[in-house]
Amino acid sequence: MELFERSRGMERVVARGGSLDYQSKIMATLFYAPSTRTRLSFEAAMHRLGGRVLSTEQARAFSSEIEGEQVEDSIRIIGNYADVIVIRHHEEGGARRAAEVSPVPVINAGDGNGGQHPTQALLDLYTIYRERPLDGLSVAIIGELDKGRTVRSLAYLLAKFDRVKMFFVSPPELQMKPDILEYLDEHGVCYELESDIDRVIGEVDVIYQTRIRPERVPDIGGLARYAIDSALVRRMKADALILHPLPRTVELDKSVDHDPRALYFRQAVNGLYVRMALLTMLFDKD
């Protein structure tokens, strides 16, 4: 909640043109896997704070890893060039490996298939927080859940609030993995596994939609059962919210974009404020 209060403050900082408070700070972004919104929003966040950025994308091809250098060795060196490192790694647990050896804070910007994406979960929850109380939420999380970094992190984070209920809506073979479900069980969080979006669309406060890669399901025609279009939106609660981490393909029809409950573009903008707030919290600990 402290982070969210700082994020609201960052909205005001951006509105007035940014800050020079952190002009002595340097952030390194090290992306071993593709990213657009996450990398650019982190870099924009650092610039808005007055700091500087050292950046590499496609680090698997354009870093010393192509010569066989391990991420730990890279981090030990880069940590002497920067005050914070933002890393996206292609292997699950890559960010943790980096943090274990880094002399400066490491932010996980997404690791592997089926890992975590914690800053995405924070901006997702911040988007909801700006609209309604977080306690007592009912949330439908839809799509490819077993390997979805964003949904795994969001489920973990939602579990920290009271009286939350989650509906995991997915083809059975792509359902949420046991580690997250066991965490929810341990903390007494209500959830249901569902394969039919029609059963929950009219009762939830938040629809969190993600894509399903066609190659992961045997029946491509069945993907339409997990898509949101204007007809489905008409059956939602009047004050329900629609979120999506983006990018999207066929699972979220463009006809939904003009619905006032569709918050996914605002959600992406909120990533700037949340990441600015997170960076300041790390810098202010010095």
mmCIF file of C-alpha atoms in Angstrom:
data_model
loop_
_atom_site.group_PDB
_atom_site.id
_atom_site.type_symbol
_atom_site.label_atom_id
_atom_site.label_comp_id
_atom_site.label_asym_id
_atom_site.label_seq_id
_atom_site.Cartn_x
_atom_site.Cartn_y
_atom_site.Cartn_z
ATOM 1 C CA MET A 1 0.000 0.000 0.000
ATOM 2 C CA GLU A 2 2.971 2.296 0.554
ATOM 3 C CA LEU A 3 3.994 1.583 -3.023
ATOM 4 C CA PHE A 4 0.510 2.454 -4.259
ATOM 5 C CA GLU A 5 0.504 5.753 -2.375
ATOM 6 C CA ARG A 6 3.868 6.578 -3.943
ATOM 7 C CA SER A 7 2.476 5.607 -7.335
ATOM 8 C CA ARG A 8 -0.292 8.182 -6.976
ATOM 9 C CA GLY A 9 2.389 10.716 -6.179
ATOM 10 C CA MET A 10 4.254 9.698 -9.329
ATOM 11 C CA GLU A 11 1.161 10.515 -11.379
ATOM 12 C CA ARG A 12 1.537 14.095 -10.153
ATOM 13 C CA VAL A 13 5.294 14.080 -10.825
ATOM 14 C CA VAL A 14 4.724 13.045 -14.447
ATOM 15 C CA ALA A 15 1.929 15.605 -14.872
ATOM 16 C CA ARG A 16 4.322 18.399 -13.961
ATOM 17 C CA GLY A 17 7.022 17.168 -16.333
ATOM 18 C CA GLY A 18 9.088 14.833 -14.199
ATOM 19 C CA SER A 19 11.738 15.267 -11.511
ATOM 20 C CA LEU A 20 15.482 15.700 -11.181
ATOM 21 C CA ASP A 21 15.636 14.158 -7.716
ATOM 22 C CA TYR A 22 17.462 11.029 -8.894
ATOM 23 C CA GLN A 23 19.805 12.503 -11.492
ATOM 24 C CA SER A 24 22.789 10.831 -9.832
ATOM 25 C CA LYS A 25 21.260 7.345 -10.238
ATOM 26 C CA ILE A 26 21.813 4.846 -13.056
ATOM 27 C CA MET A 27 19.522 1.950 -13.951
ATOM 28 C CA ALA A 28 20.689 -0.956 -16.103
ATOM 29 C CA THR A 29 18.080 -2.909 -18.067
ATOM 30 C CA LEU A 30 19.210 -6.382 -19.085
ATOM 31 C CA PHE A 31 16.628 -8.205 -21.196
ATOM 32 C CA TYR A 32 17.409 -11.735 -22.327
ATOM 33 C CA ALA A 33 13.839 -12.201 -23.605
ATOM 34 C CA PRO A 34 11.593 -9.936 -25.725
ATOM 35 C CA SER A 35 9.794 -7.015 -24.133
ATOM 36 C CA THR A 36 8.214 -3.783 -25.266
ATOM 37 C CA ARG A 37 5.990 -2.292 -22.556
ATOM 38 C CA THR A 38 8.003 -3.512 -19.582
ATOM 39 C CA ARG A 39 11.402 -2.384 -20.838
ATOM 40 C CA LEU A 40 10.239 0.967 -22.193
ATOM 41 C CA SER A 41 8.146 1.773 -19.120
ATOM 42 C CA PHE A 42 11.088 1.060 -16.812
ATOM 43 C CA GLU A 43 13.349 3.223 -18.939
ATOM 44 C CA ALA A 44 10.741 5.987 -19.147
ATOM 45 C CA ALA A 45 10.296 5.743 -15.374
ATOM 46 C CA MET A 46 14.017 6.291 -14.813
ATOM 47 C CA HIS A 47 14.135 9.228 -17.218
ATOM 48 C CA ARG A 48 11.070 10.810 -15.565
ATOM 49 C CA LEU A 49 12.912 10.603 -12.238
ATOM 50 C CA GLY A 50 15.897 12.408 -13.750
ATOM 51 C CA GLY A 51 18.152 9.355 -13.783
ATOM 52 C CA ARG A 52 20.097 7.662 -16.532
ATOM 53 C CA VAL A 53 19.753 4.313 -18.267
ATOM 54 C CA LEU A 54 22.142 1.646 -19.517
ATOM 55 C CA SER A 55 20.129 -0.618 -21.772
ATOM 56 C CA THR A 56 20.400 -3.853 -23.708
ATOM 57 C CA GLU A 57 17.638 -5.906 -25.273
ATOM 58 C CA GLN A 58 17.984 -9.327 -26.853
ATOM 59 C CA ALA A 59 20.868 -9.885 -24.466
ATOM 60 C CA ARG A 60 21.021 -13.559 -25.443
ATOM 61 C CA ALA A 61 22.270 -12.449 -28.858
ATOM 62 C CA PHE A 62 24.008 -9.171 -28.061
ATOM 63 C CA SER A 63 25.790 -9.839 -24.776
ATOM 64 C CA SER A 64 28.644 -12.005 -23.618
ATOM 65 C CA GLU A 65 26.165 -14.823 -22.981
ATOM 66 C CA ILE A 66 26.570 -15.699 -26.649
ATOM 67 C CA GLU A 67 30.167 -16.578 -25.703
ATOM 68 C CA GLY A 68 28.918 -18.692 -22.806
ATOM 69 C CA GLU A 69 29.080 -16.170 -19.977
ATOM 70 C CA GLN A 70 26.732 -17.043 -17.103
ATOM 71 C CA VAL A 71 24.193 -14.498 -15.879
ATOM 72 C CA GLU A 72 25.878 -14.432 -12.449
ATOM 73 C CA ASP A 73 29.140 -13.160 -13.940
ATOM 74 C CA SER A 74 27.331 -10.524 -15.993
ATOM 75 C CA ILE A 75 25.443 -9.273 -12.941
ATOM 76 C CA ARG A 76 28.559 -9.085 -10.757
ATOM 77 C CA ILE A 77 30.074 -6.702 -13.301
ATOM 78 C CA ILE A 78 26.985 -4.675 -14.266
ATOM 79 C CA GLY A 79 26.184 -4.160 -10.597
ATOM 80 C CA ASN A 80 29.312 -2.012 -10.393
ATOM 81 C CA TYR A 81 28.093 0.191 -13.231
ATOM 82 C CA ALA A 82 24.549 0.875 -12.025
ATOM 83 C CA ASP A 83 22.488 1.513 -8.877
ATOM 84 C CA VAL A 84 19.729 -0.943 -9.822
ATOM 85 C CA ILE A 85 19.372 -3.713 -12.394
ATOM 86 C CA VAL A 86 16.114 -4.617 -14.155
ATOM 87 C CA ILE A 87 16.335 -8.091 -15.673
ATOM 88 C CA ARG A 88 14.114 -10.264 -17.836
ATOM 89 C CA HIS A 89 15.553 -13.736 -18.148
ATOM 90 C CA HIS A 90 14.531 -16.571 -20.442
ATOM 91 C CA GLU A 91 14.924 -19.153 -17.673
ATOM 92 C CA GLU A 92 12.591 -19.513 -14.733
ATOM 93 C CA GLY A 93 14.524 -18.420 -11.660
ATOM 94 C CA GLY A 94 16.961 -16.290 -13.672
ATOM 95 C CA ALA A 95 16.131 -13.131 -11.733
ATOM 96 C CA ARG A 96 16.647 -14.924 -8.421
ATOM 97 C CA ARG A 97 20.054 -16.141 -9.590
ATOM 98 C CA ALA A 98 20.950 -12.567 -10.490
ATOM 99 C CA ALA A 99 19.774 -11.194 -7.145
ATOM 100 C CA GLU A 100 21.837 -13.697 -5.189
ATOM 101 C CA VAL A 101 25.109 -12.268 -6.515
ATOM 102 C CA SER A 102 24.242 -8.661 -7.308
ATOM 103 C CA PRO A 103 25.824 -5.807 -5.325
ATOM 104 C CA VAL A 104 22.752 -3.636 -6.112
ATOM 105 C CA PRO A 105 18.976 -4.281 -6.070
ATOM 106 C CA VAL A 106 17.605 -6.492 -8.844
ATOM 107 C CA ILE A 107 14.055 -6.124 -10.171
ATOM 108 C CA ASN A 108 12.474 -9.145 -11.832
ATOM 109 C CA ALA A 109 10.928 -7.996 -15.131
ATOM 110 C CA GLY A 110 9.719 -11.514 -15.981
ATOM 111 C CA ASP A 111 11.474 -14.861 -15.846
ATOM 112 C CA GLY A 112 10.954 -17.859 -18.060
ATOM 113 C CA ASN A 113 7.712 -19.570 -19.061
ATOM 114 C CA GLY A 114 5.782 -20.271 -15.903
ATOM 115 C CA GLY A 115 7.880 -18.036 -13.688
ATOM 116 C CA GLN A 116 6.858 -14.689 -12.240
ATOM 117 C CA HIS A 117 6.299 -11.100 -13.360
ATOM 118 C CA PRO A 118 5.912 -9.224 -10.078
ATOM 119 C CA THR A 119 5.919 -5.623 -11.312
ATOM 120 C CA GLN A 120 3.158 -6.489 -13.784
ATOM 121 C CA ALA A 121 1.088 -7.841 -10.887
ATOM 122 C CA LEU A 122 1.715 -4.638 -8.937
ATOM 123 C CA LEU A 123 0.527 -2.419 -11.778
ATOM 124 C CA ASP A 124 -2.460 -4.716 -12.366
ATOM 125 C CA LEU A 125 -3.484 -4.426 -8.751
ATOM 126 C CA TYR A 126 -2.820 -0.682 -8.734
ATOM 127 C CA THR A 127 -5.201 -0.297 -11.675
ATOM 128 C CA ILE A 128 -7.926 -2.061 -9.689
ATOM 129 C CA TYR A 129 -7.045 -0.115 -6.529
ATOM 130 C CA ARG A 130 -7.616 3.178 -8.357
ATOM 131 C CA GLU A 131 -11.195 2.062 -9.069
ATOM 132 C CA ARG A 132 -12.397 0.119 -6.019
ATOM 133 C CA PRO A 133 -11.403 -1.492 -2.690
ATOM 134 C CA LEU A 134 -9.215 -4.570 -3.003
ATOM 135 C CA ASP A 135 -10.740 -6.535 -0.130
ATOM 136 C CA GLY A 136 -13.713 -8.640 -1.162
ATOM 137 C CA LEU A 137 -12.872 -8.737 -4.867
ATOM 138 C CA SER A 138 -14.064 -11.512 -7.161
ATOM 139 C CA VAL A 139 -11.753 -11.939 -10.143
ATOM 140 C CA ALA A 140 -11.968 -14.134 -13.233
ATOM 141 C CA ILE A 141 -8.476 -14.886 -14.555
ATOM 142 C CA ILE A 142 -8.756 -16.253 -18.090
ATOM 143 C CA GLY A 143 -6.370 -17.793 -20.596
ATOM 144 C CA GLU A 144 -3.152 -19.783 -20.612
ATOM 145 C CA LEU A 145 -2.661 -20.000 -16.870
ATOM 146 C CA ASP A 146 -0.081 -22.745 -16.364
ATOM 147 C CA LYS A 147 2.756 -20.801 -17.989
ATOM 148 C CA GLY A 148 1.380 -17.297 -17.632
ATOM 149 C CA ARG A 149 3.836 -15.214 -15.624
ATOM 150 C CA THR A 150 1.386 -12.356 -15.204
ATOM 151 C CA VAL A 151 -1.495 -14.455 -13.892
ATOM 152 C CA ARG A 152 0.718 -16.459 -11.545
ATOM 153 C CA SER A 153 2.066 -13.279 -9.958
ATOM 154 C CA LEU A 154 -1.378 -11.665 -9.819
ATOM 155 C CA ALA A 155 -2.920 -14.690 -8.068
ATOM 156 C CA TYR A 156 -0.103 -14.664 -5.531
ATOM 157 C CA LEU A 157 -0.571 -10.943 -4.860
ATOM 158 C CA LEU A 158 -4.379 -11.048 -4.671
ATOM 159 C CA ALA A 159 -4.060 -13.712 -1.974
ATOM 160 C CA LYS A 160 -2.709 -11.081 0.396
ATOM 161 C CA PHE A 161 -6.094 -9.345 0.630
ATOM 162 C CA ASP A 162 -9.224 -10.328 2.550
ATOM 163 C CA ARG A 163 -12.266 -12.159 1.176
ATOM 164 C CA VAL A 164 -10.875 -12.395 -2.352
ATOM 165 C CA LYS A 165 -12.257 -15.078 -4.650
ATOM 166 C CA MET A 166 -10.612 -16.143 -7.896
ATOM 167 C CA PHE A 167 -12.022 -18.072 -10.821
ATOM 168 C CA PHE A 168 -9.328 -19.648 -12.987
ATOM 169 C CA VAL A 169 -10.921 -20.019 -16.419
ATOM 170 C CA SER A 170 -8.887 -22.086 -18.849
ATOM 171 C CA PRO A 171 -8.823 -25.243 -20.953
ATOM 172 C CA PRO A 172 -8.158 -28.053 -18.444
ATOM 173 C CA GLU A 173 -4.705 -28.776 -19.864
ATOM 174 C CA LEU A 174 -3.654 -25.130 -19.324
ATOM 175 C CA GLN A 175 -4.975 -24.631 -15.793
ATOM 176 C CA MET A 176 -3.073 -22.924 -12.987
ATOM 177 C CA LYS A 177 -0.164 -25.010 -11.702
ATOM 178 C CA PRO A 178 -0.309 -26.686 -8.286
ATOM 179 C CA ASP A 179 2.282 -24.438 -6.641
ATOM 180 C CA ILE A 180 -0.012 -21.405 -6.816
ATOM 181 C CA LEU A 181 -3.104 -23.427 -5.873
ATOM 182 C CA GLU A 182 -1.296 -24.877 -2.875
ATOM 183 C CA TYR A 183 -0.295 -21.368 -1.799
ATOM 184 C CA LEU A 184 -3.947 -20.263 -1.996
ATOM 185 C CA ASP A 185 -5.038 -23.311 -0.008
ATOM 186 C CA GLU A 186 -2.454 -22.613 2.687
ATOM 187 C CA HIS A 187 -3.718 -19.057 3.066
ATOM 188 C CA GLY A 188 -7.427 -19.876 2.977
ATOM 189 C CA VAL A 189 -8.123 -18.091 -0.303
ATOM 190 C CA CYS A 190 -11.267 -19.112 -2.188
ATOM 191 C CA TYR A 191 -10.868 -20.151 -5.795
ATOM 192 C CA GLU A 192 -12.554 -22.306 -8.425
ATOM 193 C CA LEU A 193 -11.184 -24.003 -11.522
ATOM 194 C CA GLU A 194 -13.500 -23.370 -14.435
ATOM 195 C CA SER A 195 -13.513 -24.113 -18.138
ATOM 196 C CA ASP A 196 -16.622 -22.128 -19.091
ATOM 197 C CA ILE A 197 -16.419 -18.343 -19.056
ATOM 198 C CA ASP A 198 -20.223 -18.112 -19.300
ATOM 199 C CA ARG A 199 -20.587 -19.420 -15.757
ATOM 200 C CA VAL A 200 -18.699 -16.548 -14.149
ATOM 201 C CA ILE A 201 -18.925 -13.562 -16.502
ATOM 202 C CA GLY A 202 -21.961 -12.069 -14.797
ATOM 203 C CA GLU A 203 -20.788 -12.279 -11.187
ATOM 204 C CA VAL A 204 -17.183 -11.107 -11.031
ATOM 205 C CA ASP A 205 -15.826 -7.625 -10.314
ATOM 206 C CA VAL A 206 -12.768 -7.984 -12.556
ATOM 207 C CA ILE A 207 -12.127 -9.855 -15.788
ATOM 208 C CA TYR A 208 -8.396 -10.402 -16.257
ATOM 209 C CA GLN A 209 -7.937 -11.704 -19.784
ATOM 210 C CA THR A 210 -4.760 -13.204 -21.229
ATOM 211 C CA ARG A 211 -3.995 -14.862 -24.521
ATOM 212 C CA ILE A 212 -3.784 -18.566 -25.329
ATOM 213 C CA ARG A 213 -1.183 -19.573 -27.881
ATOM 214 C CA PRO A 214 -2.915 -21.674 -30.563
ATOM 215 C CA GLU A 215 -0.151 -24.278 -30.607
ATOM 216 C CA ARG A 216 -0.904 -25.143 -26.980
ATOM 217 C CA VAL A 217 -4.427 -26.432 -27.547
ATOM 218 C CA PRO A 218 -5.527 -29.373 -29.710
ATOM 219 C CA ASP A 219 -8.719 -27.639 -30.878
ATOM 220 C CA ILE A 220 -7.971 -24.169 -32.188
ATOM 221 C CA GLY A 221 -11.647 -23.614 -32.831
ATOM 222 C CA GLY A 222 -12.285 -23.918 -29.121
ATOM 223 C CA LEU A 223 -10.270 -20.765 -28.382
ATOM 224 C CA ALA A 224 -13.366 -18.674 -29.070
ATOM 225 C CA ARG A 225 -14.822 -20.025 -25.827
ATOM 226 C CA TYR A 226 -12.212 -18.024 -23.934
ATOM 227 C CA ALA A 227 -12.453 -14.781 -25.902
ATOM 228 C CA ILE A 228 -14.121 -11.520 -24.918
ATOM 229 C CA ASP A 229 -16.200 -9.607 -27.439
ATOM 230 C CA SER A 230 -18.925 -6.968 -27.233
ATOM 231 C CA ALA A 231 -21.655 -9.603 -26.831
ATOM 232 C CA LEU A 232 -19.943 -11.118 -23.802
ATOM 233 C CA VAL A 233 -19.243 -7.703 -22.300
ATOM 234 C CA ARG A 234 -22.963 -6.926 -22.276
ATOM 235 C CA ARG A 235 -23.430 -9.750 -19.761
ATOM 236 C CA MET A 236 -20.863 -8.379 -17.303
ATOM 237 C CA LYS A 237 -21.744 -6.452 -14.168
ATOM 238 C CA ALA A 238 -22.274 -2.767 -14.891
ATOM 239 C CA ASP A 239 -19.275 -1.764 -12.794
ATOM 240 C CA ALA A 240 -16.961 -4.684 -13.629
ATOM 241 C CA LEU A 241 -13.445 -3.964 -14.901
ATOM 242 C CA ILE A 242 -11.665 -5.508 -17.902
ATOM 243 C CA LEU A 243 -7.882 -5.890 -17.691
ATOM 244 C CA HIS A 244 -5.316 -7.452 -20.014
ATOM 245 C CA PRO A 245 -1.497 -7.362 -19.648
ATOM 246 C CA LEU A 246 -1.053 -7.058 -23.431
ATOM 247 C CA PRO A 247 -0.101 -7.828 -26.131
ATOM 248 C CA ARG A 248 -3.388 -9.236 -27.331
ATOM 249 C CA THR A 249 -4.418 -11.267 -30.331
ATOM 250 C CA VAL A 250 -7.869 -12.760 -30.942
ATOM 251 C CA GLU A 251 -8.848 -13.233 -27.280
ATOM 252 C CA LEU A 252 -9.906 -9.594 -26.793
ATOM 253 C CA ASP A 253 -11.895 -8.036 -29.609
ATOM 254 C CA LYS A 254 -11.188 -4.417 -30.507
ATOM 255 C CA SER A 255 -14.912 -3.706 -30.240
ATOM 256 C CA VAL A 256 -14.421 -3.803 -26.471
ATOM 257 C CA ASP A 257 -11.891 -0.941 -26.485
ATOM 258 C CA HIS A 258 -14.490 1.817 -26.227
ATOM 259 C CA ASP A 259 -16.318 0.290 -23.284
ATOM 260 C CA PRO A 260 -15.673 2.480 -20.202
ATOM 261 C CA ARG A 261 -14.943 -0.677 -18.203
ATOM 262 C CA ALA A 262 -12.004 -1.566 -20.470
ATOM 263 C CA LEU A 263 -8.927 -0.424 -18.534
ATOM 264 C CA TYR A 264 -6.078 -2.221 -20.293
ATOM 265 C CA PHE A 265 -4.557 0.831 -21.958
ATOM 266 C CA ARG A 266 -4.752 2.782 -18.704
ATOM 267 C CA GLN A 267 -3.293 -0.322 -17.045
ATOM 268 C CA ALA A 268 -0.226 -0.047 -19.280
ATOM 269 C CA VAL A 269 0.181 3.644 -18.419
ATOM 270 C CA ASN A 270 -0.081 2.798 -14.725
ATOM 271 C CA GLY A 271 3.006 0.659 -15.188
ATOM 272 C CA LEU A 272 5.021 3.858 -15.539
ATOM 273 C CA TYR A 273 3.833 5.219 -12.188
ATOM 274 C CA VAL A 274 4.248 1.957 -10.301
ATOM 275 C CA ARG A 275 7.758 1.403 -11.641
ATOM 276 C CA MET A 276 8.739 4.969 -10.827
ATOM 277 C CA ALA A 277 7.485 4.435 -7.274
ATOM 278 C CA LEU A 278 9.335 1.139 -6.952
ATOM 279 C CA LEU A 279 12.596 2.687 -8.122
ATOM 280 C CA THR A 280 12.306 5.548 -5.629
ATOM 281 C CA MET A 281 11.660 3.109 -2.785
ATOM 282 C CA LEU A 282 14.844 1.246 -3.656
ATOM 283 C CA PHE A 283 16.915 4.403 -4.063
ATOM 284 C CA ASP A 284 15.600 5.960 -0.851
ATOM 285 C CA LYS A 285 16.834 2.951 1.144
ATOM 286 C CA ASP A 286 20.434 3.963 0.440
#
